[in-house]
PDB file of C-alpha atoms and ligand atoms in Angstrom:
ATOM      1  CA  UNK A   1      91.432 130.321 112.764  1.00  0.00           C
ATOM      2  CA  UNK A   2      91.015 130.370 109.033  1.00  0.00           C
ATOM      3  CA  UNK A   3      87.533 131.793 107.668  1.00  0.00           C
ATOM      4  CA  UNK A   4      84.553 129.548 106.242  1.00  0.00           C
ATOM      5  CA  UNK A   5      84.124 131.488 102.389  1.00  0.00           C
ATOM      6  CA  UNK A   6      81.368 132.017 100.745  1.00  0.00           C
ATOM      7  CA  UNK A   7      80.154 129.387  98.142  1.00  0.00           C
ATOM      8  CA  UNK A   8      77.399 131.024  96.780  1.00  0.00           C
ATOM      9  CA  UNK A   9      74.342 133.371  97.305  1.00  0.00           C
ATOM     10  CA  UNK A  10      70.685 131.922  96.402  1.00  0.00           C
ATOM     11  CA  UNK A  11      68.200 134.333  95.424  1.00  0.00           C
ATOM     12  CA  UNK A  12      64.783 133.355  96.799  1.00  0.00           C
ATOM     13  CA  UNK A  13      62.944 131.309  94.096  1.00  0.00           C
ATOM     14  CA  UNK A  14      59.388 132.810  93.800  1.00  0.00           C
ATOM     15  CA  UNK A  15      56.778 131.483  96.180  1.00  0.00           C
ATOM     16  CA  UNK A  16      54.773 128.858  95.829  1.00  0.00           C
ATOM     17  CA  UNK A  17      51.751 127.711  98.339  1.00  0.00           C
ATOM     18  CA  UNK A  18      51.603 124.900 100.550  1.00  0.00           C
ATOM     19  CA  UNK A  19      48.208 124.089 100.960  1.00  0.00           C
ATOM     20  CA  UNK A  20      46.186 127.522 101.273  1.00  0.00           C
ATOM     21  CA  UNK A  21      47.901 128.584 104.119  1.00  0.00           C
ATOM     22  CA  UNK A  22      51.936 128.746 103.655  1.00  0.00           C
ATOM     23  CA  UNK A  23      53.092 131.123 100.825  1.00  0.00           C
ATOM     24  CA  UNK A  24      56.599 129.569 100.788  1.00  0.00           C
ATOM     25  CA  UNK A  25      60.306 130.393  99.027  1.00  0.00           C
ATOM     26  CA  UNK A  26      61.252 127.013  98.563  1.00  0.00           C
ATOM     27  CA  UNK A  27      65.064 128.139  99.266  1.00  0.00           C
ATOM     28  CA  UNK A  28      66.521 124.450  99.165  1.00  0.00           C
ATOM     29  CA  UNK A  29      65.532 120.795  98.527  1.00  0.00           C
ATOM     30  CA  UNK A  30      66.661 117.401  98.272  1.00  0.00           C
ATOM     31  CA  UNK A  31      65.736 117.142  95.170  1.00  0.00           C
ATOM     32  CA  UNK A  32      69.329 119.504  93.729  1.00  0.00           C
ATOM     33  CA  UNK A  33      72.728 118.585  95.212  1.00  0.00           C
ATOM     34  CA  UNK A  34      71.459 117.253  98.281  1.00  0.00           C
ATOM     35  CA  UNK A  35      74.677 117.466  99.777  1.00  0.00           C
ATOM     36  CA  UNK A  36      75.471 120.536  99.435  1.00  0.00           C
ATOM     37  CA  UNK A  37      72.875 120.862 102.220  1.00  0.00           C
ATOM     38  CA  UNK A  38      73.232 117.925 104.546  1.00  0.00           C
ATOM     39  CA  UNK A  39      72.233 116.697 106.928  1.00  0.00           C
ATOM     40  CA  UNK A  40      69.393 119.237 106.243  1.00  0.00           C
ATOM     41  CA  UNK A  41      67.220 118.297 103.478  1.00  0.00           C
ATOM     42  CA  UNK A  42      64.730 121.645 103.027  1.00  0.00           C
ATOM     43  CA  UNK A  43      63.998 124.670 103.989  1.00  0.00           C
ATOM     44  CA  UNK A  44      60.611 126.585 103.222  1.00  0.00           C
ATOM     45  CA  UNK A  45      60.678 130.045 104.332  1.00  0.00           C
ATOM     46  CA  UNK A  46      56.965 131.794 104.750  1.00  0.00           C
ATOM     47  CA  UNK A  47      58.611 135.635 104.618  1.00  0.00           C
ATOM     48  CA  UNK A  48      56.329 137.967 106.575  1.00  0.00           C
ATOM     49  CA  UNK A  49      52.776 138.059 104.722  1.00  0.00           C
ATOM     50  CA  UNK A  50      49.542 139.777 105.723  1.00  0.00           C
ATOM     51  CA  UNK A  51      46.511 137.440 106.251  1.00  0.00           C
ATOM     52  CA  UNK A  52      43.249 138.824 106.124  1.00  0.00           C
ATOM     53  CA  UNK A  53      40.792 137.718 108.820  1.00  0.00           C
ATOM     54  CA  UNK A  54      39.013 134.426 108.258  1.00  0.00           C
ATOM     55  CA  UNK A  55      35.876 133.326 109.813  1.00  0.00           C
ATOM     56  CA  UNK A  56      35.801 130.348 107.557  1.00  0.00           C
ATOM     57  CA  UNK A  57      37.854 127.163 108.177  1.00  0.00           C
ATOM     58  CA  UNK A  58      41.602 128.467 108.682  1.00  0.00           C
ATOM     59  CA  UNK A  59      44.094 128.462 106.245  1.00  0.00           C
ATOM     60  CA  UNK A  60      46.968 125.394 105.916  1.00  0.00           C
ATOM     61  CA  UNK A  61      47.568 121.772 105.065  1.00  0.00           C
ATOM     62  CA  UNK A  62      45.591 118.984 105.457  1.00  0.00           C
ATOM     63  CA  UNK A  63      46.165 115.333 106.717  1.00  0.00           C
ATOM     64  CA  UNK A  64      49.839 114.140 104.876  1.00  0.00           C
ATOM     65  CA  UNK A  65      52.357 111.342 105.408  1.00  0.00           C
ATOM     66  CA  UNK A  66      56.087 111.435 106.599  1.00  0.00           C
ATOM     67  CA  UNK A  67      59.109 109.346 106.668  1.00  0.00           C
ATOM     68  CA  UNK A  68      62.623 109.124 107.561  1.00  0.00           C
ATOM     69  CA  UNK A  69      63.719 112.479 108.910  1.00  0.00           C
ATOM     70  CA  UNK A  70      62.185 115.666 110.883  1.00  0.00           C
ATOM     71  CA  UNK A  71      60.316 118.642 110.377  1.00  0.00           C
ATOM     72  CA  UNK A  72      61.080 121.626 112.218  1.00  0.00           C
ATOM     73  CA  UNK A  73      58.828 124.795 112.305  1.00  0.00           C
ATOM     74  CA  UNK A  74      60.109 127.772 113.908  1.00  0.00           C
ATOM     75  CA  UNK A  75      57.209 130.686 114.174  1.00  0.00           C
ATOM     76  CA  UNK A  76      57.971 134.117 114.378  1.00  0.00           C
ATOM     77  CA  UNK A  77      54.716 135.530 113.876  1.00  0.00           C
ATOM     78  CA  UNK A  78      51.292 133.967 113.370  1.00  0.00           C
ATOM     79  CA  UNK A  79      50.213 130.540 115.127  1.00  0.00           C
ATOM     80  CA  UNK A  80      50.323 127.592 113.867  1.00  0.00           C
ATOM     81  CA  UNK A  81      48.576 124.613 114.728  1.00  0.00           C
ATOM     82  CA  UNK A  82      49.232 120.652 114.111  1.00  0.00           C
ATOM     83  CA  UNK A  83      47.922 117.421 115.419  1.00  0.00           C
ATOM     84  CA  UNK A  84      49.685 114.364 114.503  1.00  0.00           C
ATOM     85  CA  UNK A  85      48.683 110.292 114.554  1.00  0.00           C
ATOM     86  CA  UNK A  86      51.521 109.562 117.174  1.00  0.00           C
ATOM     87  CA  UNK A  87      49.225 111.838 119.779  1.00  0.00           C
ATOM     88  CA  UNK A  88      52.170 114.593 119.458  1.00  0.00           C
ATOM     89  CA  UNK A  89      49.826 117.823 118.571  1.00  0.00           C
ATOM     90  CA  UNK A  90      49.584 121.415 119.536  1.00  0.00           C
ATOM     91  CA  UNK A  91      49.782 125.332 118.755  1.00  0.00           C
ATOM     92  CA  UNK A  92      52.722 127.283 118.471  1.00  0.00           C
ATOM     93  CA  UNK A  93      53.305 130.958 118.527  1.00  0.00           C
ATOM     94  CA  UNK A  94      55.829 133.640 117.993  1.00  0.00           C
ATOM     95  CA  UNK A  95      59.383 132.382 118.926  1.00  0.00           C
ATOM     96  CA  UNK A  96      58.083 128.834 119.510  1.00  0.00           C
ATOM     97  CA  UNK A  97      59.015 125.655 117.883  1.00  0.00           C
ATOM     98  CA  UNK A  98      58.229 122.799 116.601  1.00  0.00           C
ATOM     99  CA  UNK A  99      60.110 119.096 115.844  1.00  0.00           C
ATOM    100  CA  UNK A 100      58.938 116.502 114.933  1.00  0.00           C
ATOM    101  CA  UNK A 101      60.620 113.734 114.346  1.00  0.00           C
ATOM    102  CA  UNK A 102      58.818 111.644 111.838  1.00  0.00           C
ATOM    103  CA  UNK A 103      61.129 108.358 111.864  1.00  0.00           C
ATOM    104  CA  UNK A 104      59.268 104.935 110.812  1.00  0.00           C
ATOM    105  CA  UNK A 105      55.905 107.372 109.619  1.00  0.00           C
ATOM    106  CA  UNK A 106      53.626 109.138 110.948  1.00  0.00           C
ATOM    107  CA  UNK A 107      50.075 111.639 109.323  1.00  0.00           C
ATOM    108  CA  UNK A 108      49.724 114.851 110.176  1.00  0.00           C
ATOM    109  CA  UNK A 109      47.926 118.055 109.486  1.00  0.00           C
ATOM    110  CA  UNK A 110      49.565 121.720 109.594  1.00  0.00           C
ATOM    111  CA  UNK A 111      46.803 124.935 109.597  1.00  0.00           C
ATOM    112  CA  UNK A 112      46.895 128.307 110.877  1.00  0.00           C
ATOM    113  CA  UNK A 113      45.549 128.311 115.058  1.00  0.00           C
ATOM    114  CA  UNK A 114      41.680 129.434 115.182  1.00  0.00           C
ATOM    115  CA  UNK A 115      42.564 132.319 117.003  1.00  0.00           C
ATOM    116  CA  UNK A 116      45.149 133.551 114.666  1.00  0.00           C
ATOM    117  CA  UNK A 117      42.685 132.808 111.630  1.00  0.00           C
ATOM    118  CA  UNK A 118      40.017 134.996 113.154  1.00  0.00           C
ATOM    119  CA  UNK A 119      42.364 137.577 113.794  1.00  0.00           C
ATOM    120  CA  UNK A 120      44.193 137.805 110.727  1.00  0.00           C
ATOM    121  CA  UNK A 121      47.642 139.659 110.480  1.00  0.00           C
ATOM    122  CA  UNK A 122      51.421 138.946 109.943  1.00  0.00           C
ATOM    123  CA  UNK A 123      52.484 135.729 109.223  1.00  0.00           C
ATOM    124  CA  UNK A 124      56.355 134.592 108.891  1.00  0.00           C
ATOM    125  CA  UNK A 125      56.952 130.890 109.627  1.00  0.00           C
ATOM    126  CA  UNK A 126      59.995 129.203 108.576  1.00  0.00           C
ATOM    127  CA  UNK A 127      59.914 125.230 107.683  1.00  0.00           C
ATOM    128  CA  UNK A 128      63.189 122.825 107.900  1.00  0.00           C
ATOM    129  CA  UNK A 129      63.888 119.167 107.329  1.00  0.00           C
ATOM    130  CA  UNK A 130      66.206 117.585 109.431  1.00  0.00           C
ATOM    131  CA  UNK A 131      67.921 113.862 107.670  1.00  0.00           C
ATOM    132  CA  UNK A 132      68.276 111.266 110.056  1.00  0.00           C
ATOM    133  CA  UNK A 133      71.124 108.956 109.866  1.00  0.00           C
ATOM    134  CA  UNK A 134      69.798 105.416 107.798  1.00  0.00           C
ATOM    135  CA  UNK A 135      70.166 103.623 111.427  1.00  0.00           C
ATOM    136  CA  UNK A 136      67.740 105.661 113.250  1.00  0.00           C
ATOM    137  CA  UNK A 137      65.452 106.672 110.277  1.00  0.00           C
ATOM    138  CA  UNK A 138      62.355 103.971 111.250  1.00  0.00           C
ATOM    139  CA  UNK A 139      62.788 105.465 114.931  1.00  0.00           C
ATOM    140  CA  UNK A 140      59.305 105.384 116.300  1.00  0.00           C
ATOM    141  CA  UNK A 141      58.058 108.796 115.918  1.00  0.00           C
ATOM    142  CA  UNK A 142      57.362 111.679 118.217  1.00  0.00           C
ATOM    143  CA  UNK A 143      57.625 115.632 118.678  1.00  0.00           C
ATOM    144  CA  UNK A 144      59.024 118.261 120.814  1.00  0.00           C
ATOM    145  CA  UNK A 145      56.827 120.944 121.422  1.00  0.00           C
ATOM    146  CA  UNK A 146      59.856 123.839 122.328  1.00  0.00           C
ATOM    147  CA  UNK A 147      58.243 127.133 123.661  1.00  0.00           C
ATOM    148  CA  UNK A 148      60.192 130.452 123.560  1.00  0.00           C
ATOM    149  CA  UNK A 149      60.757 130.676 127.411  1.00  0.00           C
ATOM    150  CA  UNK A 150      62.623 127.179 127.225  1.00  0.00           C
ATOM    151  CA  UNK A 151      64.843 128.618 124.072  1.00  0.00           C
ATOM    152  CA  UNK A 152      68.437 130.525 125.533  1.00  0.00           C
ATOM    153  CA  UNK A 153      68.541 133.917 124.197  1.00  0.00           C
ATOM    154  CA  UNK A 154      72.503 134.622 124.366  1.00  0.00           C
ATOM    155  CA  UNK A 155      73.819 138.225 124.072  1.00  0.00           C
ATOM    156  CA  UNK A 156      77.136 138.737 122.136  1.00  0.00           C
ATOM    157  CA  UNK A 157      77.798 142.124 121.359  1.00  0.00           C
ATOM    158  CA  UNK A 158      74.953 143.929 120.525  1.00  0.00           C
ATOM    159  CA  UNK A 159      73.652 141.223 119.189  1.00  0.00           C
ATOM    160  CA  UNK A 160      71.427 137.925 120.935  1.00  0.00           C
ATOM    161  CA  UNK A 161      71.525 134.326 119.015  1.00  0.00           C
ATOM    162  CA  UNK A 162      68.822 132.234 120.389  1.00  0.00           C
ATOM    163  CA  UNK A 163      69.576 128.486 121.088  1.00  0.00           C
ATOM    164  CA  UNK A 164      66.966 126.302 119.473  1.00  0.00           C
ATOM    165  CA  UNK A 165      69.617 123.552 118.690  1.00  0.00           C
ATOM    166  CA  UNK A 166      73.485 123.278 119.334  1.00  0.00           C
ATOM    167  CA  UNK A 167      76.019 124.658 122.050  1.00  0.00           C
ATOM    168  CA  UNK A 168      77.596 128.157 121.820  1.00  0.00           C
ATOM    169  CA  UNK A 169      80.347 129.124 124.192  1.00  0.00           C
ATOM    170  CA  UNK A 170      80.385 132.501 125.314  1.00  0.00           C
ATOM    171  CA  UNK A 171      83.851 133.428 127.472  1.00  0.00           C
ATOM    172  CA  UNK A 172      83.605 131.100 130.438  1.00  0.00           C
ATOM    173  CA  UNK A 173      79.889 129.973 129.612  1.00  0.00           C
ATOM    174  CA  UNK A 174      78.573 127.483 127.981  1.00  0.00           C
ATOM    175  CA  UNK A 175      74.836 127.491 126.519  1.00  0.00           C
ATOM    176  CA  UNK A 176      72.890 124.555 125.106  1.00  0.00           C
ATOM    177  CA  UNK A 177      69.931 124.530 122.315  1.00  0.00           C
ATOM    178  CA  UNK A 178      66.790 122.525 124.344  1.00  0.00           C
ATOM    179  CA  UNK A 179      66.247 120.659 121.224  1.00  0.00           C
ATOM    180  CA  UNK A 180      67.352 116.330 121.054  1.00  0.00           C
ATOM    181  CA  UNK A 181      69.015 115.871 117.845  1.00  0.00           C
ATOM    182  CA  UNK A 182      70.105 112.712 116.175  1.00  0.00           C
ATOM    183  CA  UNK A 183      73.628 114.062 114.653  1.00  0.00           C
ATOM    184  CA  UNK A 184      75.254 117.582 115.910  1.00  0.00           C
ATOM    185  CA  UNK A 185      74.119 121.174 114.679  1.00  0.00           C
ATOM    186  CA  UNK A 186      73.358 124.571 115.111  1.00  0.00           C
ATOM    187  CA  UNK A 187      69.844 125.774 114.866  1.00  0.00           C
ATOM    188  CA  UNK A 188      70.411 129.388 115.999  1.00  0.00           C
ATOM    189  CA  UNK A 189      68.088 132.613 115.311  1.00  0.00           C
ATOM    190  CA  UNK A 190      70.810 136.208 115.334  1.00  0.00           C
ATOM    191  CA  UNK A 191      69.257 139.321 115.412  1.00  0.00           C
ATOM    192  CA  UNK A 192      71.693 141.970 115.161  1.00  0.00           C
ATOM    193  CA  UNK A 193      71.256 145.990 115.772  1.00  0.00           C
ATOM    194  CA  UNK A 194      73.202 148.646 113.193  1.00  0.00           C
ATOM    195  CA  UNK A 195      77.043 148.628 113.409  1.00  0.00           C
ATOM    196  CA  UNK A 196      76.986 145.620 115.545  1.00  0.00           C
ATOM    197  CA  UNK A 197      79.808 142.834 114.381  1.00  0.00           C
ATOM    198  CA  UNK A 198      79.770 139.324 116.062  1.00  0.00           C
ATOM    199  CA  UNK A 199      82.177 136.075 115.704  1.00  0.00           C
ATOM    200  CA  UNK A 200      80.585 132.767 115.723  1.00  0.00           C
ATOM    201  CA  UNK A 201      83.043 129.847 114.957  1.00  0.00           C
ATOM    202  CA  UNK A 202      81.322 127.032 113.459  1.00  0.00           C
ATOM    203  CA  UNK A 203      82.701 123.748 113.545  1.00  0.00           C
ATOM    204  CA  UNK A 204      85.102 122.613 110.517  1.00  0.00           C
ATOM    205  CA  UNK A 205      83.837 120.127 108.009  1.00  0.00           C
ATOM    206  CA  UNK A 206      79.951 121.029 108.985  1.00  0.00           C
ATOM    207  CA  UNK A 207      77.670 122.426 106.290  1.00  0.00           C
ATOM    208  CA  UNK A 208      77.107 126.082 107.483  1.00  0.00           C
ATOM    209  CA  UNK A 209      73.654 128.224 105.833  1.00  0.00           C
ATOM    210  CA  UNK A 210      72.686 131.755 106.569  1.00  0.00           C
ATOM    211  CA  UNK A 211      68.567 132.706 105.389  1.00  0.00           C
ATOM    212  CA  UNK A 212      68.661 136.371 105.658  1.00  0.00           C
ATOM    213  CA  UNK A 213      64.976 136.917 106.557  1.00  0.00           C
ATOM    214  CA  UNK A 214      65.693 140.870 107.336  1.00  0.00           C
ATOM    215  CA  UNK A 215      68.140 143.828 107.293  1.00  0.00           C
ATOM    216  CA  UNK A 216      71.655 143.893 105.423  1.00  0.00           C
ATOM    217  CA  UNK A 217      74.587 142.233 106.674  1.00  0.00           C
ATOM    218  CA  UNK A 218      78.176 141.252 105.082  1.00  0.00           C
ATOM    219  CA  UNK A 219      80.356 137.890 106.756  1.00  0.00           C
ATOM    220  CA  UNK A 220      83.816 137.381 106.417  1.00  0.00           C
ATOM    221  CA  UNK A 221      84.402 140.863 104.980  1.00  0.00           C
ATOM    222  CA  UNK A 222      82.159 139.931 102.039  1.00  0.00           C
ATOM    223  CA  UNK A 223      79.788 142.494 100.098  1.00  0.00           C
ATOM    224  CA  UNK A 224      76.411 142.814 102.005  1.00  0.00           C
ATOM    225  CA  UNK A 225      73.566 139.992 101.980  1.00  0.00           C
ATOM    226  CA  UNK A 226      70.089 141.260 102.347  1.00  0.00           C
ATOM    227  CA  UNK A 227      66.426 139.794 103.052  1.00  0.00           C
ATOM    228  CA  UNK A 228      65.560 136.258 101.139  1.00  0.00           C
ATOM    229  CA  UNK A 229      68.817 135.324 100.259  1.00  0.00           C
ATOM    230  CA  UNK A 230      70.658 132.128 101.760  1.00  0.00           C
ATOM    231  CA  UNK A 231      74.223 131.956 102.495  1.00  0.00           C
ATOM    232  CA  UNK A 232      76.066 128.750 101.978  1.00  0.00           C
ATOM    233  CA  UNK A 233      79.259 128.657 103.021  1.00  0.00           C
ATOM    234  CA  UNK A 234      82.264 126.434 102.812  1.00  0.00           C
ATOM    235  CA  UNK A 235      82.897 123.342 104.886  1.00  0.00           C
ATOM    236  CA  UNK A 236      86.637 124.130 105.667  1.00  0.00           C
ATOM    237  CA  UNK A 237      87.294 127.278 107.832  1.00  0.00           C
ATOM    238  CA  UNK A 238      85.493 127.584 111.143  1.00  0.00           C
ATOM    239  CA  UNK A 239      85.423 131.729 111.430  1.00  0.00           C
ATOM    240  CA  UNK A 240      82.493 133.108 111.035  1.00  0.00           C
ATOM    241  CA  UNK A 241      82.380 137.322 111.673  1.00  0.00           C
ATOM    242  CA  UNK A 242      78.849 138.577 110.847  1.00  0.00           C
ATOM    243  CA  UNK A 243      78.575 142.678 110.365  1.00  0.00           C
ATOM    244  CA  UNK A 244      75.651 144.379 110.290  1.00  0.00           C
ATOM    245  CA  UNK A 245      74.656 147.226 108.170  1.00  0.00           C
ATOM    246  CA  UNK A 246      71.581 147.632 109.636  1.00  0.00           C
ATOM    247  CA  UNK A 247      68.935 146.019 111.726  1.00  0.00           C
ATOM    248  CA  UNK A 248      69.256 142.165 110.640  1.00  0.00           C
ATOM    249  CA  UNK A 249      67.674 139.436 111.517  1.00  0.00           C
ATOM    250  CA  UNK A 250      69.104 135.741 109.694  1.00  0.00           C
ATOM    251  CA  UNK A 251      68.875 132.280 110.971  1.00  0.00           C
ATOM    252  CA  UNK A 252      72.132 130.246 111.019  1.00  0.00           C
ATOM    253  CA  UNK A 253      71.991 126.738 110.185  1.00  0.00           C
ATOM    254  CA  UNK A 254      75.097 124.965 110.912  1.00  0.00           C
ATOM    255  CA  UNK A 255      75.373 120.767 110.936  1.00  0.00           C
ATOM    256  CA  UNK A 256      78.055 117.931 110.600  1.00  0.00           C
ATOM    257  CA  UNK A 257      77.173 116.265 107.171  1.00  0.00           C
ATOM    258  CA  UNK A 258      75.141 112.793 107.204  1.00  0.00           C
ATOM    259  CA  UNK A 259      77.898 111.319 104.215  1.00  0.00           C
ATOM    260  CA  UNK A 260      74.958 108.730 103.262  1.00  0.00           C
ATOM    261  CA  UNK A 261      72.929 108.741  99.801  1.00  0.00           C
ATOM    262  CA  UNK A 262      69.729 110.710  99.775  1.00  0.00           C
ATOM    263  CA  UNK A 263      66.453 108.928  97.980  1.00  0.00           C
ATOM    264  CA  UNK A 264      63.440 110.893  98.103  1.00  0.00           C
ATOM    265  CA  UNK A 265      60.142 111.431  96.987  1.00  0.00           C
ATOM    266  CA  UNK A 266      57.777 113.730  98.112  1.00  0.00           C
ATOM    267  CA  UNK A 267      57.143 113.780 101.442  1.00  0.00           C
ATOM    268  CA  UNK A 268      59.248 110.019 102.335  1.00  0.00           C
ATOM    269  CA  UNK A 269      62.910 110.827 102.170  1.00  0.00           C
ATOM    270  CA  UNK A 270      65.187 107.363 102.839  1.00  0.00           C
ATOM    271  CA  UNK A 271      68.305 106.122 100.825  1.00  0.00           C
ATOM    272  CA  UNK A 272      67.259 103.866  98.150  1.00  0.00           C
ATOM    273  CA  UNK A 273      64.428 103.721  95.710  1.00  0.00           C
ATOM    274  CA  UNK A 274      63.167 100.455  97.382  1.00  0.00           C
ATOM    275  CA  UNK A 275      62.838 101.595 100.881  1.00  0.00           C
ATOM    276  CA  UNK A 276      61.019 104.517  99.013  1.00  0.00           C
ATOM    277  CA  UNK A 277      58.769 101.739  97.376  1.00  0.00           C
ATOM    278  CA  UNK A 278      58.203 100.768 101.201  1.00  0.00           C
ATOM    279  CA  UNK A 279      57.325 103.661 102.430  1.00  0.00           C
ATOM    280  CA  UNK A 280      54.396 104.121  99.781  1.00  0.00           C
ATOM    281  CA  UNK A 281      53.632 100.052 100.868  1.00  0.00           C
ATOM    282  CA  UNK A 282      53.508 101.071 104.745  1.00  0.00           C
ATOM    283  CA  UNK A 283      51.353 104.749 103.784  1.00  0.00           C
ATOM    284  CA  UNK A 284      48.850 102.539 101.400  1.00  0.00           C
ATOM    285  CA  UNK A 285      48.130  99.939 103.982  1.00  0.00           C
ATOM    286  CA  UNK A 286      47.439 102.295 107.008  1.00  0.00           C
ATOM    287  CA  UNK A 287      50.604 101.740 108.506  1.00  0.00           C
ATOM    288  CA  UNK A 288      51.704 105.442 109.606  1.00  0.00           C
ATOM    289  CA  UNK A 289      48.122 105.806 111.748  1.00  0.00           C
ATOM    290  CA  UNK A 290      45.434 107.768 111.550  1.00  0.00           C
ATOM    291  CA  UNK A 291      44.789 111.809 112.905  1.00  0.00           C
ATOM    292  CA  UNK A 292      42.614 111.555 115.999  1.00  0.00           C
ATOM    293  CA  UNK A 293      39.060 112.581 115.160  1.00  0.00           C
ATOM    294  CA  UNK A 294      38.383 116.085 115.697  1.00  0.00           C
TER     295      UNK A 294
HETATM  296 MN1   MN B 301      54.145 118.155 106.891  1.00  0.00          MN
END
């Protein structure tokens, strides 16, 4: 099996806020060699940040539109909560996620949970968008609310990958990710202890990303990666040997490439400047629904 190679390393870009609550590394976006990335369009990452208490209205990001692919929030510390005009809504905590799929539009508001916001503490939150193929981008929208206990936590040596998305086979078994996706991927979270050294194949031809969120760690015999920096690796190859150096924790995104042009703007990403036009149209005129009233 040949090895995938290593493309480049990004360096975490320094943060910027969305909305008052998510102090984010904006790692990747649409908006630079958008396939590079596919079929994943962005990827905020909220690294571990102290929140002081706050009595006061909590911290986050008001009422905002959507269109034409999904937003996944995975939360490893911190709450989060989110109500949506399609009635999805909810709060989700450490090790739960979050998709929604946004399709033909929806509103939707993203804040810290009360509880968390009184508290205060750690916060680290990461925040993906999913493309969706052109034929299923005005899907009517909706959201899975995925809770830890429903997520397969898979040990391979000295290591555990947790399934959010995608199949891993392990020996004789065969584990599945609880989310639905559109097209196929990997949405896995490895933790690895010191010394430990894992192999996980990814398909050839898929786009394959690494976020190092902690810990050192070196893949395909290259020098080591540490904490903030993203991984992109090469289509061709399918080995993938992680080694750890210490602790590490990474998430591996791994997906088979949507080969369809990428217009965006903002928060509405379709495939041509018109449907983009459309989108603003639909938003203006009340067409994506309103947030029900609080
Ligand atoms: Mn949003």
């Amino acid at each position: 099996m040949s090895a995938k190679t290593i493309v480049r390393i990004d360096q975490a870009p320094a943060r910027h806020w969305v909305g008052n609550g998510f102090h984010v590394h904006g790692m990747f976006s649409y908006n630079r060699n958008p396939e590079d990335y596919s079929p994943f369009l962005m990827l905020d990452y909220a690294a571990p940040t102290q929140f002081a208490p706050n009595a006061g209205k909590p911290r986050g990001v008001g009422e905002h539109p959507h269109r034409g692919f999904e937003t996944v929030t995975i939360c490893y510390s911190g709450e989060v909560a989110h109500r949506d005009s399609s009635g999805g809504g909810g709060v989700i905590g450490v090790g739960d996620v979050q998709w929604m799929t946004a399709g033909s539009g929806l509103v939707h508001d993203e804040f810290h949970s009360e509880t968390y916001s009184r508290a205060g503490g750690e916060f680290h939150m990461v925040q993906l968008w999913v493309n969706l193929p052109a034929k299923d981008k005005m899907t009517p929208p909706h959201y899975q609310a995925i809770s830890t206990a429903e997520i397969p936590r898979v040990d391979v040596n000295g290591a555990s990958v947790r399934l959010i998305a995608g199949q891993l086979r392990q020996g004789d078994s065969h584990f599945s990710g609880p989310a639905n996706t559109y097209t196929p991927m990997n949405v896995w979270d490895v933790k690895l202890s010191a010394h430990s050294r894992i192999s996980l194949p990814q398909p050839e031809g898929w786009t394959t990303l690494l976020l190092v969120q902690g810990g050192r760690l070196s893949i395909n015999g290259s020098d080591t990666v540490g904490k903030a920096q993203l991984v992109v690796l090469s289509r061709s190859g399918s080995a993938l040997d992680i080694h750890a150096s210490e602790d590490a924790q990474c998430l591996l995104l791994s997906g088979e490439p949507i080969q369809e042009p990428v217009f965006g703007y903002g928060p509405f990403v379709m495939n041509t400047e018109q449907e983009i036009r459309q989108a603003f149209t639909d938003f203006h005129s009340g067409k994506f629904g309103t947030l029900p009233v609080a």
